[in-house]
PDB file of N, CA, C and O in Angstrom:
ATOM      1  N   UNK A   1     -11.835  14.525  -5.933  1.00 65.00           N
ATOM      2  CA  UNK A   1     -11.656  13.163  -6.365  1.00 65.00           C
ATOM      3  C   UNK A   1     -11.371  12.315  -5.118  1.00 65.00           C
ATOM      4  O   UNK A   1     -10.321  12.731  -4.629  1.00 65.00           O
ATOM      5  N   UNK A   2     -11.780  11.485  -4.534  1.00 73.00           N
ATOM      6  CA  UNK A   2     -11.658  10.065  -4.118  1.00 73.00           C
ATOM      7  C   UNK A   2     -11.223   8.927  -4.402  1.00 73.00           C
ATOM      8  O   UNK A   2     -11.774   8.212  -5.240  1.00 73.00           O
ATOM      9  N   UNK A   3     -10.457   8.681  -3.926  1.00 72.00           N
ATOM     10  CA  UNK A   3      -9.741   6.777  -4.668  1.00 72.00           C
ATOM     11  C   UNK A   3      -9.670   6.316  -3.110  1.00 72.00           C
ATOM     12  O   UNK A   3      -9.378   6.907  -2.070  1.00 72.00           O
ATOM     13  N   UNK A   4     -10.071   4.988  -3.426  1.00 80.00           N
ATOM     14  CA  UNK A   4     -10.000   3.724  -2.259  1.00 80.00           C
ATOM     15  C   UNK A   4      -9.456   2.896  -2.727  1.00 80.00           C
ATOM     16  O   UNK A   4      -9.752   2.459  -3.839  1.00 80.00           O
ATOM     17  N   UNK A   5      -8.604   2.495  -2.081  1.00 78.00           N
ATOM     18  CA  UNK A   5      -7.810   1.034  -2.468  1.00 78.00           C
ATOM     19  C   UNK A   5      -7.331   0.466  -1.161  1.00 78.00           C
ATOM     20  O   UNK A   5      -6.752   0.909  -0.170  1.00 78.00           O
ATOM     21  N   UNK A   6      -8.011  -1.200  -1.733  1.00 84.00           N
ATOM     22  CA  UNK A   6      -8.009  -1.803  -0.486  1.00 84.00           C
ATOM     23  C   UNK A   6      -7.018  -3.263  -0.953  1.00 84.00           C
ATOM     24  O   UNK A   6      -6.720  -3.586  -2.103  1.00 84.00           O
ATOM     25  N   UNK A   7      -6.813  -3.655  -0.251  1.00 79.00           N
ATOM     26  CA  UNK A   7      -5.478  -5.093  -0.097  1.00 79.00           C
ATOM     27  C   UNK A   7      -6.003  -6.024   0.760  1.00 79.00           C
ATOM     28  O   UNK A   7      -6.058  -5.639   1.928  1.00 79.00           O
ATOM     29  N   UNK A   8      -6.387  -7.078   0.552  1.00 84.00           N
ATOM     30  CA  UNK A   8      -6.778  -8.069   1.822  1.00 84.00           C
ATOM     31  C   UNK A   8      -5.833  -9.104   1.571  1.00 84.00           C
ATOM     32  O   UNK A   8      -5.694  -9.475   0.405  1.00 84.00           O
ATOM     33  N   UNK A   9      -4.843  -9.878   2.907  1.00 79.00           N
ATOM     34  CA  UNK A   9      -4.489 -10.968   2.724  1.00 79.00           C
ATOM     35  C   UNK A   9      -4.973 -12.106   3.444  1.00 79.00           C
ATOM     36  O   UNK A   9      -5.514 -11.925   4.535  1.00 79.00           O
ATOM     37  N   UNK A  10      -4.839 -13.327   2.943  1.00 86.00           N
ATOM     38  CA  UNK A  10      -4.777 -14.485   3.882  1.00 86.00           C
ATOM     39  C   UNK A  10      -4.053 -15.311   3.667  1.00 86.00           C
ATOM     40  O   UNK A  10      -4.038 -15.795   2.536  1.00 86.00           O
ATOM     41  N   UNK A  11      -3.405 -15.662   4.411  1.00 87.00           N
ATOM     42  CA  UNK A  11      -2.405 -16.837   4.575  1.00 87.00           C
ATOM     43  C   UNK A  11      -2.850 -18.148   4.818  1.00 87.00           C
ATOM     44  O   UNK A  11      -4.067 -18.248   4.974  1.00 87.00           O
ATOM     45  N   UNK A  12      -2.232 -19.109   4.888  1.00 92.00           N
ATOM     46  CA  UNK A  12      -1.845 -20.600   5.267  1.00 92.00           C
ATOM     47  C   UNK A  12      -1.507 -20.168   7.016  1.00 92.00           C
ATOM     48  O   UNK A  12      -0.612 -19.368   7.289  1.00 92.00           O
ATOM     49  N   UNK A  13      -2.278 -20.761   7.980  1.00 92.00           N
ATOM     50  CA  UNK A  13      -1.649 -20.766   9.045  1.00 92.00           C
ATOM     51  C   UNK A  13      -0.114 -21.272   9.235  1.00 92.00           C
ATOM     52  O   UNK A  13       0.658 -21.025  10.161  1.00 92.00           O
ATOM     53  N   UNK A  14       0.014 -21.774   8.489  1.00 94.00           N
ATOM     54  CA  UNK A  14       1.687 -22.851   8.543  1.00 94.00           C
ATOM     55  C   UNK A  14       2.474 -21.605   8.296  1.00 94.00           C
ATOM     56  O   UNK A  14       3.140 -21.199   9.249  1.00 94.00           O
ATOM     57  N   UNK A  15       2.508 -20.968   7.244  1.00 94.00           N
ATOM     58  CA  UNK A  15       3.205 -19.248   6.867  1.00 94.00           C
ATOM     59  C   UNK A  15       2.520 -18.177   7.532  1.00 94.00           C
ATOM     60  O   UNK A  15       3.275 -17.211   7.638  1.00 94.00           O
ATOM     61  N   UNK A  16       1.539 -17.999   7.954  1.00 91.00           N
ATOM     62  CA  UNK A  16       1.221 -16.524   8.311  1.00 91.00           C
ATOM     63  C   UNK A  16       2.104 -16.275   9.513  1.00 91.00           C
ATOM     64  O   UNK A  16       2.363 -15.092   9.738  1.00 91.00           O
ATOM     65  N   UNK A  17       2.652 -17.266  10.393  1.00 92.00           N
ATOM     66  CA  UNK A  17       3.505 -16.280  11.668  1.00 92.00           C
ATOM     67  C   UNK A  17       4.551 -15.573  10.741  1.00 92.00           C
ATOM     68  O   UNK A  17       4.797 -14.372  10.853  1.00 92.00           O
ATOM     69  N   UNK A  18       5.140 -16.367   9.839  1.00 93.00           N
ATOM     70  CA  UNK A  18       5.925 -16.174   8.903  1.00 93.00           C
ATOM     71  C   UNK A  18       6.080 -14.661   8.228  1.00 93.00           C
ATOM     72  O   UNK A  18       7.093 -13.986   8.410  1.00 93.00           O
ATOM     73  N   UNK A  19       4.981 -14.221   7.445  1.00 90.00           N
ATOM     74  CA  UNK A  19       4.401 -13.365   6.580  1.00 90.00           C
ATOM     75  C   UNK A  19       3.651 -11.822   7.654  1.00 90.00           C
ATOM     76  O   UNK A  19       3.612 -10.598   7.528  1.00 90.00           O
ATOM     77  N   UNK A  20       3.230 -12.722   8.537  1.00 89.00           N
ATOM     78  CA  UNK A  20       2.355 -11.417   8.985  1.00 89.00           C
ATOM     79  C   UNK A  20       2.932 -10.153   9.041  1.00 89.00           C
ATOM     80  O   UNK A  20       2.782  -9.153   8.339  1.00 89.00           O
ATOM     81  N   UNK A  21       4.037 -10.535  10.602  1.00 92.00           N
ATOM     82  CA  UNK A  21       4.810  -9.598  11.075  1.00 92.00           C
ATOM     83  C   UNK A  21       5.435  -8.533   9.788  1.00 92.00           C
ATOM     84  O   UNK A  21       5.168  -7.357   9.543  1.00 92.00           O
ATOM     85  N   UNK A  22       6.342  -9.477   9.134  1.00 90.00           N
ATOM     86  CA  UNK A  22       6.948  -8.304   7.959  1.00 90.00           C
ATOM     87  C   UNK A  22       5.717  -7.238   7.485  1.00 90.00           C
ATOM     88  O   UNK A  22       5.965  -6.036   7.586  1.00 90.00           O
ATOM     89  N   UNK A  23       4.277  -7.697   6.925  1.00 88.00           N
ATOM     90  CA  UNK A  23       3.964  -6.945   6.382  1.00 88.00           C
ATOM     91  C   UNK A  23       3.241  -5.803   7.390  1.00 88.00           C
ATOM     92  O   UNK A  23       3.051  -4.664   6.963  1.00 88.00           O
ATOM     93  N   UNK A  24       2.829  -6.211   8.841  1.00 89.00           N
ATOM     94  CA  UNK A  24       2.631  -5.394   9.703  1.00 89.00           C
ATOM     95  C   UNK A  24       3.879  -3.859  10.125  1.00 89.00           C
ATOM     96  O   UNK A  24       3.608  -2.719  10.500  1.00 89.00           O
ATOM     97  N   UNK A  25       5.143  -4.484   9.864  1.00 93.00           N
ATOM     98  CA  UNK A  25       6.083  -3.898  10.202  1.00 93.00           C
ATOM     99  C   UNK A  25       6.224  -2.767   8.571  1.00 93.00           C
ATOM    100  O   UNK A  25       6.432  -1.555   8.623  1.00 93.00           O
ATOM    101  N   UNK A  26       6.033  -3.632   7.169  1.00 92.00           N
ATOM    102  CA  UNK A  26       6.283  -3.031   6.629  1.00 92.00           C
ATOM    103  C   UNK A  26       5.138  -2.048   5.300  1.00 92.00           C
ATOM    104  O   UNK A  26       5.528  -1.133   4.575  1.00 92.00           O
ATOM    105  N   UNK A  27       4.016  -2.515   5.345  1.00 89.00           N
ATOM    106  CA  UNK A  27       2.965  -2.224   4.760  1.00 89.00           C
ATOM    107  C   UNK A  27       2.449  -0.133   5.274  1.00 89.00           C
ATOM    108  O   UNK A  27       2.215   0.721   4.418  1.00 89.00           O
ATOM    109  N   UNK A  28       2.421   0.110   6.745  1.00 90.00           N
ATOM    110  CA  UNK A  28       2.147   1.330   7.057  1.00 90.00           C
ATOM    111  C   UNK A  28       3.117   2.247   5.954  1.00 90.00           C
ATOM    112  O   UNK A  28       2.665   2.943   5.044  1.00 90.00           O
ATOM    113  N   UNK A  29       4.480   2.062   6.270  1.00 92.00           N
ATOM    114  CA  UNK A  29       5.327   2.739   5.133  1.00 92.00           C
ATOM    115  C   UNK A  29       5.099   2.960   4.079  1.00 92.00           C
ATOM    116  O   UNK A  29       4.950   4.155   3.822  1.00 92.00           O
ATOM    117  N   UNK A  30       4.929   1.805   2.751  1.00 90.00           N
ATOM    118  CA  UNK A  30       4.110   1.824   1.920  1.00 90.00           C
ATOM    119  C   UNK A  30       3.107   2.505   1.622  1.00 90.00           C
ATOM    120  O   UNK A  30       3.208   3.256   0.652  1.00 90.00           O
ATOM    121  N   UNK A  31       2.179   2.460   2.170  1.00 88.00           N
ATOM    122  CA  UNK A  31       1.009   3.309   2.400  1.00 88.00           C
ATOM    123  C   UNK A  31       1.202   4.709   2.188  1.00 88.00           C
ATOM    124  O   UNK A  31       0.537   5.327   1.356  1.00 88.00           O
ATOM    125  N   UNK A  32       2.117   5.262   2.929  1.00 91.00           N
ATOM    126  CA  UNK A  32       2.687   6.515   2.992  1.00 91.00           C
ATOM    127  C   UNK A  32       3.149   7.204   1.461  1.00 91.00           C
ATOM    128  O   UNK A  32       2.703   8.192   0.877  1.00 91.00           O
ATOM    129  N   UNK A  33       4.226   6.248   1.092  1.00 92.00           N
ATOM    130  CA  UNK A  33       4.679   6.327  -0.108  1.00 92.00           C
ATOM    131  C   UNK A  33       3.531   6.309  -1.312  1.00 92.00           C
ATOM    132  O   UNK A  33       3.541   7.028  -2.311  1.00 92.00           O
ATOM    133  N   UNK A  34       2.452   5.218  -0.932  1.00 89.00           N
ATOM    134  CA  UNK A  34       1.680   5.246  -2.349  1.00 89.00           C
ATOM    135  C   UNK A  34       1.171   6.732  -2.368  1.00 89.00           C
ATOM    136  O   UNK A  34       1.633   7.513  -3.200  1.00 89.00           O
ATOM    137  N   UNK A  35       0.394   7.059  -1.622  1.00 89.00           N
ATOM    138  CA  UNK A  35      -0.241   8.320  -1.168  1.00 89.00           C
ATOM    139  C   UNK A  35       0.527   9.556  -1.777  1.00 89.00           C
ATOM    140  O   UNK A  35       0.007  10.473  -2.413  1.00 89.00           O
ATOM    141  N   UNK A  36       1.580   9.440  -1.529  1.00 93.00           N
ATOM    142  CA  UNK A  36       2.685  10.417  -1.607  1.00 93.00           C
ATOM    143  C   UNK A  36       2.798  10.784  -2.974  1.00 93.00           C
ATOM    144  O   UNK A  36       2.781  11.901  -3.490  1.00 93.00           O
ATOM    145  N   UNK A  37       2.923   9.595  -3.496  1.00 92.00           N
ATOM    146  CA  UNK A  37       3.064   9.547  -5.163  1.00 92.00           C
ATOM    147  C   UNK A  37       1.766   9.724  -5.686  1.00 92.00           C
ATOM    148  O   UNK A  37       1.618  10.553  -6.584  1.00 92.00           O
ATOM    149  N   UNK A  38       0.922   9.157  -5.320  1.00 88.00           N
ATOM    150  CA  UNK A  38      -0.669  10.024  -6.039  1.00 88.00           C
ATOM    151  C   UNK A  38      -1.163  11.328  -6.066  1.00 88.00           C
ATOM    152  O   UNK A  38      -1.726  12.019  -6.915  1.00 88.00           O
ATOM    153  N   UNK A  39      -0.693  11.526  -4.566  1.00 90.00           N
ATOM    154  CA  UNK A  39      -0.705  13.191  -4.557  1.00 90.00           C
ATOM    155  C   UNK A  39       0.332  13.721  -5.661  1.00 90.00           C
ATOM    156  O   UNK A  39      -0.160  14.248  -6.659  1.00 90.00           O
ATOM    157  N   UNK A  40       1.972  13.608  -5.546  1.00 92.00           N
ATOM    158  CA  UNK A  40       2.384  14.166  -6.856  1.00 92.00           C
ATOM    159  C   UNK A  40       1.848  13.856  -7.841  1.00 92.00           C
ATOM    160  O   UNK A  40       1.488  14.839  -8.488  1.00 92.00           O
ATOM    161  N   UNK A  41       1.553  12.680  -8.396  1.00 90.00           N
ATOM    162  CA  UNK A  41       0.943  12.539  -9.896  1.00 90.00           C
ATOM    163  C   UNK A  41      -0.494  13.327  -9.911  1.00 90.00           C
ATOM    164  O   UNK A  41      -0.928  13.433 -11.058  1.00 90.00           O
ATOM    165  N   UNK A  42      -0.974  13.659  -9.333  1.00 88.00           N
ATOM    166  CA  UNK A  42      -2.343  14.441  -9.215  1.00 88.00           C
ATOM    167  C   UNK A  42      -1.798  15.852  -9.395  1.00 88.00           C
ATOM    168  O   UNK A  42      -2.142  16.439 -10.421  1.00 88.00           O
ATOM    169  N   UNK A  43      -0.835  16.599  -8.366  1.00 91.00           N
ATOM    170  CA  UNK A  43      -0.716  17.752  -8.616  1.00 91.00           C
ATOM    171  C   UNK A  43      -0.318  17.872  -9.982  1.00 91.00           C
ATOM    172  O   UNK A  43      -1.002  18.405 -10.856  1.00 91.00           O
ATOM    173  N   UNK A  44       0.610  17.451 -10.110  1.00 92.00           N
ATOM    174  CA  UNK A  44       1.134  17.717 -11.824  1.00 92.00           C
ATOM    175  C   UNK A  44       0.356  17.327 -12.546  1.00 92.00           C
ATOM    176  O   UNK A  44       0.489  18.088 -13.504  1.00 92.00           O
ATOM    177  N   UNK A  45      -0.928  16.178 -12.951  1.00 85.00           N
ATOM    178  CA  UNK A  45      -1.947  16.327 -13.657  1.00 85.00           C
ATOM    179  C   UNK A  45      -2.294  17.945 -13.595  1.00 85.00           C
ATOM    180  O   UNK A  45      -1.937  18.770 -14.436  1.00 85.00           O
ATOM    181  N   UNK A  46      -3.038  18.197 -12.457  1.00 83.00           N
ATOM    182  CA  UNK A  46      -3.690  19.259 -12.625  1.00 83.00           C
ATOM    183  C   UNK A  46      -2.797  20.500 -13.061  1.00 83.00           C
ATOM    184  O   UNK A  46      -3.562  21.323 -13.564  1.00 83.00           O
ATOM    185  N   UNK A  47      -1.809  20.853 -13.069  1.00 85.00           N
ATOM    186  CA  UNK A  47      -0.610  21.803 -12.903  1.00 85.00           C
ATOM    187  C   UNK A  47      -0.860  21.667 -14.598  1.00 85.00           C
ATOM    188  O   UNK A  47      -1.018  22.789 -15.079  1.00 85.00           O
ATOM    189  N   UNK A  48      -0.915  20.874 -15.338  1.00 85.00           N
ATOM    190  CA  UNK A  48      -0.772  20.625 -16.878  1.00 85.00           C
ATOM    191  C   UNK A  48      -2.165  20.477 -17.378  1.00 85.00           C
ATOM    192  O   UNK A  48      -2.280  20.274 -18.587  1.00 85.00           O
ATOM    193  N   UNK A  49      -3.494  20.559 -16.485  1.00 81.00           N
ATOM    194  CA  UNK A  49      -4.438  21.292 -16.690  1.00 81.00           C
ATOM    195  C   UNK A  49      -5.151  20.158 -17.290  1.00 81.00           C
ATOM    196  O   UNK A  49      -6.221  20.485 -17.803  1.00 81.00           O
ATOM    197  N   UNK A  50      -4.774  18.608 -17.384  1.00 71.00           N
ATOM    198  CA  UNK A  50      -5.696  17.568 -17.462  1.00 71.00           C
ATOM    199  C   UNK A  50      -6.936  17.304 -17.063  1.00 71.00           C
ATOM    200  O   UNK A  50      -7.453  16.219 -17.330  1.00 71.00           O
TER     201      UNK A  50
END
C-alpha cells in the first residue's frame, strides 16, 4: 500500500515571515508522528486481519 499526502501553504507576505519559520521549525516533527501513527494503525489493521 502507498499513501501520499501532500500540504501546500501560502501566505500573505505581510504574515509569512511570521508563519513560515514556526512551521519550518515545526512541521518535520509532525511528519514523523503522522507516519508513526499510520504505521501503527496499519499494523494492527493487519494484525486483526482487515
Amino acid at each position: 500500500m502507498e499513501v501520499t499526502r501532500t500540504l501546500a501553504f501560502t501566505f500573505p507576505l505581510v504574515v509569512r515571515w511570521f508563519y513560515e519559520p514556526l512551521l519550518l521549525r515545526r512541521l518535520p516533527a509532525e511528519v514523523d508522528e503522522e507516519l508513526a501513527g499510520a504505521q501503527r494503525y496499519l499494523e494492527a489493521r493487519d494484525a486483526r486481519g482487515i
